[in-house]
Coordinates of C-alpha atoms in Angstrom, one line a residue:
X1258 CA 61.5 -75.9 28.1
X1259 CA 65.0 -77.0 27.5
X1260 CA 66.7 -76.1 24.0
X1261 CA 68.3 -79.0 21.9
X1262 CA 71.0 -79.9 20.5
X1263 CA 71.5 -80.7 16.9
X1264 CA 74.0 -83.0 15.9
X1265 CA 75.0 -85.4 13.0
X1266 CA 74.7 -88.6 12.2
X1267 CA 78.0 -89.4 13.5
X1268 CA 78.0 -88.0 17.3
X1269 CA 78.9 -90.5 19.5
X1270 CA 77.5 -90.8 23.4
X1271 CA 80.8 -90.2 24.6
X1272 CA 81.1 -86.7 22.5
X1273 CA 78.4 -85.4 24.6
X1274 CA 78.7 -83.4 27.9
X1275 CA 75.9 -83.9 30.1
X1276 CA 73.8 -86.9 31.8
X1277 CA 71.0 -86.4 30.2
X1278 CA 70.5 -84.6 27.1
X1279 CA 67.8 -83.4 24.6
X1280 CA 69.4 -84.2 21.1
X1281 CA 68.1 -83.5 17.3
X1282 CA 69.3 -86.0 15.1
X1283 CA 69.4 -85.1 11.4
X1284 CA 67.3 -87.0 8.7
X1285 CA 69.1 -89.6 6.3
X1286 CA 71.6 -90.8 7.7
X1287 CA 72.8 -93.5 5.9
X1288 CA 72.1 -96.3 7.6
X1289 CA 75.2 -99.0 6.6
X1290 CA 77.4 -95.9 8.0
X1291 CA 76.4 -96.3 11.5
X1292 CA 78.9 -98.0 14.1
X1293 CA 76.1 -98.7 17.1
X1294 CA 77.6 -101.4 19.9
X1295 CA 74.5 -103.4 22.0
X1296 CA 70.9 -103.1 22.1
X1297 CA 68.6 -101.3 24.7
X1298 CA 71.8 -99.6 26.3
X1299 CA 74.4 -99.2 24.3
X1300 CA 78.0 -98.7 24.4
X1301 CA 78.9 -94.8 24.1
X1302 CA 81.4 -95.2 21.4
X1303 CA 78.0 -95.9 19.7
X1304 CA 76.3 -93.1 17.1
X1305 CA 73.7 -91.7 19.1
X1306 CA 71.3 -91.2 16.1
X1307 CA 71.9 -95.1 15.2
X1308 CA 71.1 -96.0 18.4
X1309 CA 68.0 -93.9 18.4
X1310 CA 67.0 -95.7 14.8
X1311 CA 67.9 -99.2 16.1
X1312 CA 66.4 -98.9 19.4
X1313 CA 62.9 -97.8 17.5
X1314 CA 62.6 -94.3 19.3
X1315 CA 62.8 -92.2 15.8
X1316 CA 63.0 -93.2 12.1
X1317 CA 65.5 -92.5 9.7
X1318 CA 63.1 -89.1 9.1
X1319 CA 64.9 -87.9 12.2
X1320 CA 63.9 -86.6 15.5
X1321 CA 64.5 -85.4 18.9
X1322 CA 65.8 -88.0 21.4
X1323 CA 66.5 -88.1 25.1
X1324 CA 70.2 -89.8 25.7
X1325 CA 70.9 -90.9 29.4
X1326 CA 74.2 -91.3 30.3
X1327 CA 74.9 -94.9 32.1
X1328 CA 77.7 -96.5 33.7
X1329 CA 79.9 -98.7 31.6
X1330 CA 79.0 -102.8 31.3
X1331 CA 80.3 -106.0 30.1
X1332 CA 79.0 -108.1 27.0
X1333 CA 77.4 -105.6 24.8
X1334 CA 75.1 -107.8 22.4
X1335 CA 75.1 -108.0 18.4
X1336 CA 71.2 -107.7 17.5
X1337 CA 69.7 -106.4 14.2
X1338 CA 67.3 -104.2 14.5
X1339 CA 65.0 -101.6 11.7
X1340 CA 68.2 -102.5 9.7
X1341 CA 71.5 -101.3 11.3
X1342 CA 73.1 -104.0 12.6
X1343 CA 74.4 -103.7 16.4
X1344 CA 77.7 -105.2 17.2
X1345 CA 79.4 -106.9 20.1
X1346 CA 81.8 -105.1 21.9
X1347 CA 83.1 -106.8 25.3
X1348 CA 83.7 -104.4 27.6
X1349 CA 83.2 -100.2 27.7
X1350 CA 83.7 -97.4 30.4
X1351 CA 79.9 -95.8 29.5
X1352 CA 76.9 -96.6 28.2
X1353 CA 73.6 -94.5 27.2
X1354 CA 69.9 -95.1 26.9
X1355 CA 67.5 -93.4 24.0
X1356 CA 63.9 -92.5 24.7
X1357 CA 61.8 -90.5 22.6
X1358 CA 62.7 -86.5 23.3
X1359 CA 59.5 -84.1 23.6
X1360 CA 58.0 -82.6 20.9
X1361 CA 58.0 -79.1 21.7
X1362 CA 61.4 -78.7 22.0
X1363 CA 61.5 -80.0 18.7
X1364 CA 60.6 -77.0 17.3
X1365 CA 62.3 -74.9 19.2
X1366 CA 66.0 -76.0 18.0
X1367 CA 64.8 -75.8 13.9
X1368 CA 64.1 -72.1 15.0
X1369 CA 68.1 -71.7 16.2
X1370 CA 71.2 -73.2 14.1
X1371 CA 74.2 -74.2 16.5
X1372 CA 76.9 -72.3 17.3
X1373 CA 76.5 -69.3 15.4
X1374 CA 80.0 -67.1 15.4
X1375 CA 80.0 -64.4 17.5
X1376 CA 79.2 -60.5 15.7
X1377 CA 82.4 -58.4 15.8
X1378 CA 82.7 -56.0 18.6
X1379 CA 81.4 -53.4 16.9
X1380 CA 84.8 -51.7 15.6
X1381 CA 83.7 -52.7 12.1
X1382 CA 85.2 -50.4 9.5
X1383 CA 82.6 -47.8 9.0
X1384 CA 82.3 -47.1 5.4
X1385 CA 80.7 -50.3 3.3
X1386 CA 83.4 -52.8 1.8
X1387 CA 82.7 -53.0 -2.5
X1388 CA 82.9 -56.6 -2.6
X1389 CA 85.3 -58.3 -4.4
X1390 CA 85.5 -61.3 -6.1
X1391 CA 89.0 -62.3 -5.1
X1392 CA 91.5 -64.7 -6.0
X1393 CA 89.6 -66.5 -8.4
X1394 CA 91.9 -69.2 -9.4
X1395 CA 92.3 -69.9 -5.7
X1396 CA 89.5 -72.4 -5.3
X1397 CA 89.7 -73.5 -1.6
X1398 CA 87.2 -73.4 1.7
X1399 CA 89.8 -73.3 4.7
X1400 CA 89.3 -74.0 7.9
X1401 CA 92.6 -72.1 10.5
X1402 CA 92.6 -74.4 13.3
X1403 CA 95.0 -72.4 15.5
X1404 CA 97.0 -73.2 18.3
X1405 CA 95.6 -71.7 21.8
X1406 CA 96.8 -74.5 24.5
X1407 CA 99.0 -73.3 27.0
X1408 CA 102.1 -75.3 25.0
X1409 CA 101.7 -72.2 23.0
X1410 CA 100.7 -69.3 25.2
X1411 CA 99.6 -65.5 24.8
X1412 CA 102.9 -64.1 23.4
X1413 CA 103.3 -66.1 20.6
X1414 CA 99.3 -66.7 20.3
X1415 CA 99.8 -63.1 18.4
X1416 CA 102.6 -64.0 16.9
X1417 CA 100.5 -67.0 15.4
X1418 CA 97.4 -64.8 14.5
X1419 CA 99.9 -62.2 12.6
X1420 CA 100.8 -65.0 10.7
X1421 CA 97.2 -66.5 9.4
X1422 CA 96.4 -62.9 8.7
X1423 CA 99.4 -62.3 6.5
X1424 CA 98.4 -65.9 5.0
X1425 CA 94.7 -65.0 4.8
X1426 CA 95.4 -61.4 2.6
X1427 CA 98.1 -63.2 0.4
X1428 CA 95.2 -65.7 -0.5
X1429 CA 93.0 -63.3 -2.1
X1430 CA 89.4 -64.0 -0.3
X1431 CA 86.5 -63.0 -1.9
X1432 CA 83.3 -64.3 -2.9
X1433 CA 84.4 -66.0 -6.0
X1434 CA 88.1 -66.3 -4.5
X1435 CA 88.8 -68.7 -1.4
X1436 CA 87.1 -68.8 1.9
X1437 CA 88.3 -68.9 5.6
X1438 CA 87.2 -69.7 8.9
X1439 CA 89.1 -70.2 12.1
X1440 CA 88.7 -72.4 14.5
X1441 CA 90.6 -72.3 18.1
X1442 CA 91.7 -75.8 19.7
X1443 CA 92.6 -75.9 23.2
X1444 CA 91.1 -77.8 25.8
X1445 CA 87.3 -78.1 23.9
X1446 CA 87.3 -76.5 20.5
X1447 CA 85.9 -73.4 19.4
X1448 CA 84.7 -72.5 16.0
X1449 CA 85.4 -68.4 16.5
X1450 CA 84.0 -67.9 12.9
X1451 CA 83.0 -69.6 9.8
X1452 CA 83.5 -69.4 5.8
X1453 CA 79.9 -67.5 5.5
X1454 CA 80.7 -64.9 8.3
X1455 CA 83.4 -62.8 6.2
X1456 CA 83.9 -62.3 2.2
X1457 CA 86.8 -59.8 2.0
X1458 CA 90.1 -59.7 3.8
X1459 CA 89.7 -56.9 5.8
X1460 CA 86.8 -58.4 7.6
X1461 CA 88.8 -61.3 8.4
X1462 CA 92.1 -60.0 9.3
X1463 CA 89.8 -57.8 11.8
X1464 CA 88.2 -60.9 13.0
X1465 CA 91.3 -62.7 13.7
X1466 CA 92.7 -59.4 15.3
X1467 CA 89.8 -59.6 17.5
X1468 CA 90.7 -63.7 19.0
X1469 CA 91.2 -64.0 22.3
X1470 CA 93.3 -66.8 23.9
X1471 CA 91.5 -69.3 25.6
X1472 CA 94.7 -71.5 26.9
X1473 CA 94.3 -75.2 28.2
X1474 CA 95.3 -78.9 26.8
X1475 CA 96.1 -78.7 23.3
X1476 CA 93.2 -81.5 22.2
X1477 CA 94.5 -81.2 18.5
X1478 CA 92.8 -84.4 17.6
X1479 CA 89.8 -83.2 19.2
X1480 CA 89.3 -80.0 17.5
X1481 CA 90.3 -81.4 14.0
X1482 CA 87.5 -84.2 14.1
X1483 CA 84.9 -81.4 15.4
X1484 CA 86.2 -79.2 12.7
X1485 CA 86.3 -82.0 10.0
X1486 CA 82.7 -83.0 10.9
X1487 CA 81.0 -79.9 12.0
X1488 CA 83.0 -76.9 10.0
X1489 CA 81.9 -77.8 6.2
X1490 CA 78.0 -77.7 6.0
X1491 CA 76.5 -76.2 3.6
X1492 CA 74.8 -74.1 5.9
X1493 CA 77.9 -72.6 7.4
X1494 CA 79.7 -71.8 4.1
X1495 CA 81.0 -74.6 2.8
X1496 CA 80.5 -74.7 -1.4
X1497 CA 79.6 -77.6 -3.5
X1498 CA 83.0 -78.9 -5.6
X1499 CA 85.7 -77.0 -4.0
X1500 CA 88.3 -78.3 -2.2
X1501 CA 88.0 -78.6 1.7
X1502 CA 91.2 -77.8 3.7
X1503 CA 92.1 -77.7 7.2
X1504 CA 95.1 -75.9 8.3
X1505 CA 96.5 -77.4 11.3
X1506 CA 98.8 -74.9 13.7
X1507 CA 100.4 -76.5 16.4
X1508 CA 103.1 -75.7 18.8
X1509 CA 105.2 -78.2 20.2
X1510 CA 103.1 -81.3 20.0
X1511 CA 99.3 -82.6 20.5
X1512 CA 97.9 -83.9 24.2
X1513 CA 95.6 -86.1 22.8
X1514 CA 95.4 -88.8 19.9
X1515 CA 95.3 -87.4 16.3
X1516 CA 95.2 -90.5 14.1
X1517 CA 92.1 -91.1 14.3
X1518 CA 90.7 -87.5 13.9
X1519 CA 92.9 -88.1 10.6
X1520 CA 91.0 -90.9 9.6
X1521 CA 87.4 -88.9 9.9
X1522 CA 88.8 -86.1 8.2
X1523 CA 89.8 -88.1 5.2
X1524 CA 86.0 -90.0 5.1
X1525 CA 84.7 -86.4 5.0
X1526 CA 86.6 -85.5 2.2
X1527 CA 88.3 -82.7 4.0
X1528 CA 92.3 -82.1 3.5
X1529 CA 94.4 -82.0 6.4
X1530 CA 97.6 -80.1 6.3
X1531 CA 99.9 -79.5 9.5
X1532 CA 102.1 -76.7 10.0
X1533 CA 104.4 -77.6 12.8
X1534 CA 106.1 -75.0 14.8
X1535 CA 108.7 -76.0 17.3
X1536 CA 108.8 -79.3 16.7
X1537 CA 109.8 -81.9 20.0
X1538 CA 113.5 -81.4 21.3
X1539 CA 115.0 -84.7 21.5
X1540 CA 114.4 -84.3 25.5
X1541 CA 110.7 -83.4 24.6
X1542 CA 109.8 -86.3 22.7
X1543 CA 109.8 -88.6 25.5
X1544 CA 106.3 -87.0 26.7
X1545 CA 104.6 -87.2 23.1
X1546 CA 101.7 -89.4 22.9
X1547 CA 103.0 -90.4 19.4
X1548 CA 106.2 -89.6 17.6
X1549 CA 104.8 -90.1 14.1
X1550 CA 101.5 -87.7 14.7
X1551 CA 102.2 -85.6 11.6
X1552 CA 102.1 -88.4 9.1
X1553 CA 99.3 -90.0 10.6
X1554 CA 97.1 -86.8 10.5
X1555 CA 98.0 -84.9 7.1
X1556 CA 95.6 -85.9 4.5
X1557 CA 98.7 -88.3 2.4
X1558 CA 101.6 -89.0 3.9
X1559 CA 103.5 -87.4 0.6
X1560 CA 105.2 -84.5 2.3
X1561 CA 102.8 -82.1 0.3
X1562 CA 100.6 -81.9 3.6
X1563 CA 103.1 -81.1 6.4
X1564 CA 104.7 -78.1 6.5
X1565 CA 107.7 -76.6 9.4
X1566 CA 108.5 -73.4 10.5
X1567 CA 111.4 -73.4 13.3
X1568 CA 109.5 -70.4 15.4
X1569 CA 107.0 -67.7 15.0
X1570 CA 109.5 -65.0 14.6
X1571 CA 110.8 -63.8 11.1
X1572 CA 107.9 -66.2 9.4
X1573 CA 107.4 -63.8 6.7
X1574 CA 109.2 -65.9 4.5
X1575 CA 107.0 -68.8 4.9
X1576 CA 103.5 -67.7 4.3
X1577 CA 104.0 -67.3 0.3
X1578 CA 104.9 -71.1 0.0
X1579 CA 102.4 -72.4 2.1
X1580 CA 99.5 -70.4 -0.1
X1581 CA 100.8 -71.7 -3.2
X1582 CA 100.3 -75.5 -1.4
X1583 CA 96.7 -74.1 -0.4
X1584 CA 96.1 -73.0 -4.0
X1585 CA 97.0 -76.4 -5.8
X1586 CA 93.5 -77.7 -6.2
X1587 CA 94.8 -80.9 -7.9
X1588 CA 97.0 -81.6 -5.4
X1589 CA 94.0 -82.0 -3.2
X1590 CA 93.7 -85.9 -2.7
X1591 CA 91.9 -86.1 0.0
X1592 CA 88.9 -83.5 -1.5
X1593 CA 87.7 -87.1 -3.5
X1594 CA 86.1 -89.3 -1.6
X1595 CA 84.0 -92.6 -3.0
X1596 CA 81.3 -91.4 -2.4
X1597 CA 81.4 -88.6 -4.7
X1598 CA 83.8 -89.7 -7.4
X1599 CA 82.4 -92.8 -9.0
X1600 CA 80.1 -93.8 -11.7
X1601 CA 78.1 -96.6 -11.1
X1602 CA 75.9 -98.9 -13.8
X1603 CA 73.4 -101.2 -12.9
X1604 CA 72.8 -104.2 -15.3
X1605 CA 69.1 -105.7 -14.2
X1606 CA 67.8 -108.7 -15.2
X1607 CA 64.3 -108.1 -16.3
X1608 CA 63.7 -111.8 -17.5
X1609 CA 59.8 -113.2 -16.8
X1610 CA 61.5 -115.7 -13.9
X1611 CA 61.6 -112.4 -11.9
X1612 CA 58.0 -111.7 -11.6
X1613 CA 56.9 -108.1 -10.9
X1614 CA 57.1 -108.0 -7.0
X1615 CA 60.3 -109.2 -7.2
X1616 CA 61.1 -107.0 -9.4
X1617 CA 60.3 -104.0 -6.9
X1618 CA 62.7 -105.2 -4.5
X1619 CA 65.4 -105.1 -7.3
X1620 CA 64.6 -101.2 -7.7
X1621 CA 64.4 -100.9 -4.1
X1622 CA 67.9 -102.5 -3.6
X1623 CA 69.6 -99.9 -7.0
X1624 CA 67.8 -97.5 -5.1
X1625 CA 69.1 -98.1 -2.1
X1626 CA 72.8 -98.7 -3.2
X1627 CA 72.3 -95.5 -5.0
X1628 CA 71.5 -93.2 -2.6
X1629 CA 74.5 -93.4 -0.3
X1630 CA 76.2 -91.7 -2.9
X1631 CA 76.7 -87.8 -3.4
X1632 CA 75.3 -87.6 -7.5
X1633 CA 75.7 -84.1 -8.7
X1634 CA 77.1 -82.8 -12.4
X1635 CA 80.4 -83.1 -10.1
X1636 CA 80.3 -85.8 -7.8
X1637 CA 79.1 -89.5 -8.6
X1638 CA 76.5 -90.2 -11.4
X1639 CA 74.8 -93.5 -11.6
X1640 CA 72.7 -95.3 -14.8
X1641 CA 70.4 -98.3 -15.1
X1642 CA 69.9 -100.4 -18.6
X1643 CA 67.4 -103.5 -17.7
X1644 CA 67.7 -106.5 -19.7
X1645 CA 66.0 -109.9 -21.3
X1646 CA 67.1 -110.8 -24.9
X1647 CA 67.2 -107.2 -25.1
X1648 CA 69.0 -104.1 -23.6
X1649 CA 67.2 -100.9 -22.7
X1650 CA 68.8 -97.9 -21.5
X1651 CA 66.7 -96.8 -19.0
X1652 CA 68.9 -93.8 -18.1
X1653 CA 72.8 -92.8 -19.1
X1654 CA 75.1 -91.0 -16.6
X1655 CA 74.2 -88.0 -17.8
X1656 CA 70.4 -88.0 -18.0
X1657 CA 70.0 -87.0 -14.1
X1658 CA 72.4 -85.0 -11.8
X1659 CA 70.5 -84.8 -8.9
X1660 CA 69.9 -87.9 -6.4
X1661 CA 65.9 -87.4 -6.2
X1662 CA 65.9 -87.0 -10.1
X1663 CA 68.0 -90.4 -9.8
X1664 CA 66.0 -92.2 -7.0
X1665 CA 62.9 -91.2 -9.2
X1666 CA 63.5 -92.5 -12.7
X1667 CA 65.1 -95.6 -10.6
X1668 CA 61.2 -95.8 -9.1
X1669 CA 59.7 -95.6 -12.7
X1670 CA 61.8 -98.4 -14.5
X1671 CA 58.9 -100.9 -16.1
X1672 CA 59.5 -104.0 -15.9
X1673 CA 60.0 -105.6 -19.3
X1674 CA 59.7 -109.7 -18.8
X1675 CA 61.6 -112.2 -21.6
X1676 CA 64.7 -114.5 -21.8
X1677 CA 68.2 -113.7 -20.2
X1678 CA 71.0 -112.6 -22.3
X1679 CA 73.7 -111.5 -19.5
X1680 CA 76.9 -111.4 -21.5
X1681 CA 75.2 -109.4 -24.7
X1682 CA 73.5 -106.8 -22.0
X1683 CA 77.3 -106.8 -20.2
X1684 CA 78.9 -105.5 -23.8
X1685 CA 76.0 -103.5 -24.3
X1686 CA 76.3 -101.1 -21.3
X1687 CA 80.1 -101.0 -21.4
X1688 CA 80.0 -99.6 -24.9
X1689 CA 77.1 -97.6 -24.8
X1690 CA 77.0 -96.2 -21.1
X1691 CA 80.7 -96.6 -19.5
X1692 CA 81.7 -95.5 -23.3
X1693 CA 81.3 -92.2 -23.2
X1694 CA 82.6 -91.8 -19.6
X1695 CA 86.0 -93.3 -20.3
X1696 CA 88.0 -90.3 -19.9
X1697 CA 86.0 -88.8 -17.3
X1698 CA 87.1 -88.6 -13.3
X1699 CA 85.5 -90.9 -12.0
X1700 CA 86.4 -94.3 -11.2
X1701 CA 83.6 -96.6 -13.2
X1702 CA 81.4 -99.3 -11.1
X1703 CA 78.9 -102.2 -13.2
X1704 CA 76.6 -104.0 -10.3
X1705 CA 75.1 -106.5 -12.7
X1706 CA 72.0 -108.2 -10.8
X1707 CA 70.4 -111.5 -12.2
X1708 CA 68.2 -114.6 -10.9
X1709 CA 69.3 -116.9 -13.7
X1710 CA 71.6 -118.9 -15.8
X1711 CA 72.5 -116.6 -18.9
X1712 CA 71.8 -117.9 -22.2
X1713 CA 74.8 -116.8 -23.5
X1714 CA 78.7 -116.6 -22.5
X1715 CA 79.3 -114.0 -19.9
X1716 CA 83.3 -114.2 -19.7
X1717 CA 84.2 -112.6 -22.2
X1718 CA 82.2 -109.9 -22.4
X1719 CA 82.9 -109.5 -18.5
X1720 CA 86.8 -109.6 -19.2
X1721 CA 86.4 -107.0 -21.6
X1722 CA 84.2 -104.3 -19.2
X1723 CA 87.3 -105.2 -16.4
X1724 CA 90.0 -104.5 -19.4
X1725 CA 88.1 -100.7 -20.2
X1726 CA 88.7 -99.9 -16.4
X1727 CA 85.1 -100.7 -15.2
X1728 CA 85.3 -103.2 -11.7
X1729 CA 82.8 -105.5 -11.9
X1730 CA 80.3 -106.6 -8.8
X1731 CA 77.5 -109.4 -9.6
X1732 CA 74.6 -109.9 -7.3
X1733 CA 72.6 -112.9 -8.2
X1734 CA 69.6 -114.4 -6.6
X1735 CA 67.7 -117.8 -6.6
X1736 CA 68.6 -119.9 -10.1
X1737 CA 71.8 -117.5 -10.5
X1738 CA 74.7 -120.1 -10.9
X1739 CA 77.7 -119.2 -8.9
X1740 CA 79.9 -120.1 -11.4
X1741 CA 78.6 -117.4 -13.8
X1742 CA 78.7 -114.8 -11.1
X1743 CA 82.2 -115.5 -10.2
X1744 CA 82.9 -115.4 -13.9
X1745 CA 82.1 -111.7 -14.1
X1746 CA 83.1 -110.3 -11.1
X1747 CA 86.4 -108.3 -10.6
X1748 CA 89.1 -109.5 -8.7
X1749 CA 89.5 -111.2 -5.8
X1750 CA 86.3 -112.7 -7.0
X1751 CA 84.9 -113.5 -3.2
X1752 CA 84.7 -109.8 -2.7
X1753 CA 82.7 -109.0 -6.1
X1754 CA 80.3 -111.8 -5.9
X1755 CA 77.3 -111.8 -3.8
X1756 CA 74.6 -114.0 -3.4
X1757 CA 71.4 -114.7 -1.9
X1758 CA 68.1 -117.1 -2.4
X1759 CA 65.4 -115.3 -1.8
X1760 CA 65.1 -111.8 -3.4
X1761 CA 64.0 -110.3 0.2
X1762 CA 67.9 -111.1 0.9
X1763 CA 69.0 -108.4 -1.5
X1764 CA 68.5 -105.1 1.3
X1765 CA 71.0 -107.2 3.6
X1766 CA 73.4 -107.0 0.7
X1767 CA 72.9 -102.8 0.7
X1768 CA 76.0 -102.4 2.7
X1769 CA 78.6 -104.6 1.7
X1770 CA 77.6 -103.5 -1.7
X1771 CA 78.6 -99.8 -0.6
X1772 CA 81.3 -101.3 1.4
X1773 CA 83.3 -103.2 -1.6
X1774 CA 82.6 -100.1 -3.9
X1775 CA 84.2 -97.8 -1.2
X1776 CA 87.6 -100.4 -0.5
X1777 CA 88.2 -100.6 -4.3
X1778 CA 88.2 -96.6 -4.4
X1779 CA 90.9 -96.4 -1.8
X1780 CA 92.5 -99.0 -3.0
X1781 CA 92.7 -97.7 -6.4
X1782 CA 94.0 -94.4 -4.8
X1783 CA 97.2 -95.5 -2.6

């Protein structure tokens, strides 16, 4: 039977190689992430998991799926289905179809991971390596993504690998010390080993002794999206709170588009930096794709991120700076992403106009707002307080630290039933749950949710959440006036405020919610 092929929730149709193909696609994706154009047969810029999810052939539990490649089409249509939303797109050069893949070989791909690196030839020193803990102020998971396009050829293919070697010892790997991969870009990219393959130096300067050049386009934008998405799993390597980095070689100049491999690079939370060797002559540059690719690839466009060497010879010099850059963890921008560097409150209303099933869908909608979010002791934390005449903290920021601990406690909230005092319950969580957190990381989030007109003045306790750094989003539903909502949201108000009649409008809301929290952390950030 034939083997599948895992992939994320991001692969597209058109990142796939054959016409018809037995896929695994992974559980949880989060559903306001997916970008799926059509319905039935899609457009293959489209996920292929969202596609699967919207067309009904798996659940968001995941599954094995069939994709069929198609010829392109005009008018692909905008239909929302088991809740992604499709989108129009006029015109594409393919298409795919989704039907359920077999069970069987279901199985079979849980039993292999992908892409495992290849063992070592067998010249392994002989004698057992003590293992050492390394650099350990060096906190940093690299990914080499060397040149091996024909731009740069054999010769100075080893002059390059000399070089990350020399950069790999001066490091200090070791298991509490930094990690390193490599990857090779060339025509299709090759991950020739990852960060779990090799603790200590030796192993790894033997390992990129052993590389062999593969030659071909140099798809630099190519390899740096497959690295950025595929590189950092937790399976392969990658550790919880420190910093990603990818090291970008490249000689001469790319053959392909980068920018955009830039752009997924920075939603993974991954650092980009370029080291650029032999940059365009001024005859040269008439045959690059893009004359600004550096700046549009590096994680910020600060001058931290791009580094130039003017050959591969005498580069000695060079390798010390560019491992002090590696080593600055807080110059590391890119490693924060919204999704795991905010705190966000959730003010609900638990007055008796509610009721108790409509009080469910509240929960479902925290919940679901909540769980897009990476919560861990280091990433994003989230708290609920509910509210009548009366505040109750139902948990603080620093109650739970994982997201089913979260998702839990968020299912257990009772609902309490009385009057609605907004603005008190507003004053109440920004001095008893944002408090605490004011000098913390993280950029601070209130979603206050209500159905009513509040008894009391909501202004100025909403003025004074926005003046302690908190950015205010209100959510109301039926008999919520829009003047109060508009009252407390943040700046520009349309953005902040949301609105909906009935309270089975709220799980349309789930994305735009995410959406406007994500905008203001990037905006915050520039």
């Amino acid at each position: 039977s034939l083997a599948l092929t895992a992939i994320t929730c991001f692969t597209r149709g058109l990142d796939l190689r054959k016409g018809t193909e037995d896929v695994l696609c992974p559980a949880d994706c989060p559903l306001w992430q997916f970008y799926v154009f059509g319905d039935g047969v899609y457009a293959s810029l489209s996920s292929i998991c969202g596609a699967a999810i919207h067309s009904g052939v798996i659940t968001n539990a995941g599954g094995a799926v069939r994709v069929q490649t198609l010829p392109g089409q005009e008018n692909y249509p905008a239909v929302n289905a088991n809740g992604i939303q499709s989108q129009v797109l006029a015109r594409w050069a393919s298409s795919f179809s989704v039907t359920p893949g077999t069970k069987s070989t279901a199985l079979e791909a849980v039993g292999r991971s992908v892409s495992t690196a290849r063992p070592s030839t067998g010249k392994r020193p002989k004698k057992p390596l003590d293992k050492k803990a390394g650099n350990k102020d060096c906190k940093a998971d690299i990914a080499f993504l060397i040149d091996g396009s024909y731009n740069i050829g054999q010769r100075r293919f080893n002059l390059q690998k000399n070089f990350v070697g020399k950069v790999a010892v001066m490091l200090g790997i070791g298991t509490e010390g930094p990690h390193v991969g490599v990857v090779q870009a060339s025509e299709h990219p090759k991950i020739e080993f990852y960060l779990k393959n090799f603790t200590a130096a030796k192993e790894v300067l033997f390992a990129i002794k052993e590389l062999g050049f593969r030659g071909g386009n140099s798809n630099t934008g190519k390899a740096l999206k497959h690295t950025a998405q595929k590189f950092f799993s937790l399976e392969n390597g990658a550790r919880k709170g420190i910093p990603k980095i990818i090291v970008v070689f490249l000689d001469g100049w790319p053959s392909d588009d980068i920018e955009e491999a830039g752009i997924v690079a920075r939603e993974f939370g991954v650092n980009v930096f370029i080291v650029s060797v032999a940059k365009p002559t001024t005859e040269e540059l008439g045959m690059v794709q893009d004359i600004g690719f550096v700046d549009k690839a590096v994680c910020r466009n600060n001058g931290f991120f791009s580094y130039q060497m003017p050959t591969w010879f005498g580069t000695t010099k060079y390798v010390k700076p560019l491992v002090q850059k590696l080593c600055s963890h807080e110059q590391m921008l890119c490693s924060k992403t919204c999704y795991n560097s905010v705190n966000i409150g959730f003010l609900i209303d638990g007055s008796s106009s509610v009721g108790d099933s409509n009080f469910r869908l509240v929960l479902e909608f925290v919940s679901n707002v909540a769980r897009a979010f990476e919560i861990s002791d280091i990433g994003s934390k989230i708290a609920a307080v509910q509210f009548t005449y009366d505040q109750r903290t139902e948990f603080s920021f620093t109650d739970y630290i994982t997201k089913e601990k979260v998702l839990s406690a968020i299912r257990n909230i009772r609902y309490m039933s009385g009057g609605t005092a907004t603005g008190d319950a507003i004053s109440f969580i920004t001095r008893n749950v944002f408090g605490p957190m004011k000098d913390g990381p993280n950029k601070n989030f209130l979603v206050v949710l209500t159905d009513g007109q509040s008894y009391d003045d909501v202004r100025g306790p909403a003025a004074a959440a926005q003046k302690a750094g908190i950015t205010v989003f209100s959510v109301g539903v039926a008999w919520a006036p829009l003047d109060d909502l508009k009252d407390m949201a943040s700046e520009p108000r349309e953005s902040h405020t949301f609105f909906t009649r009935e309270f089975t409008g709220l799980e349309q809301m789930v994305p735009d919610v995410i959406r406007g929290i994500c905008k203001d952390f990037l905006d915050s950030k520039q």
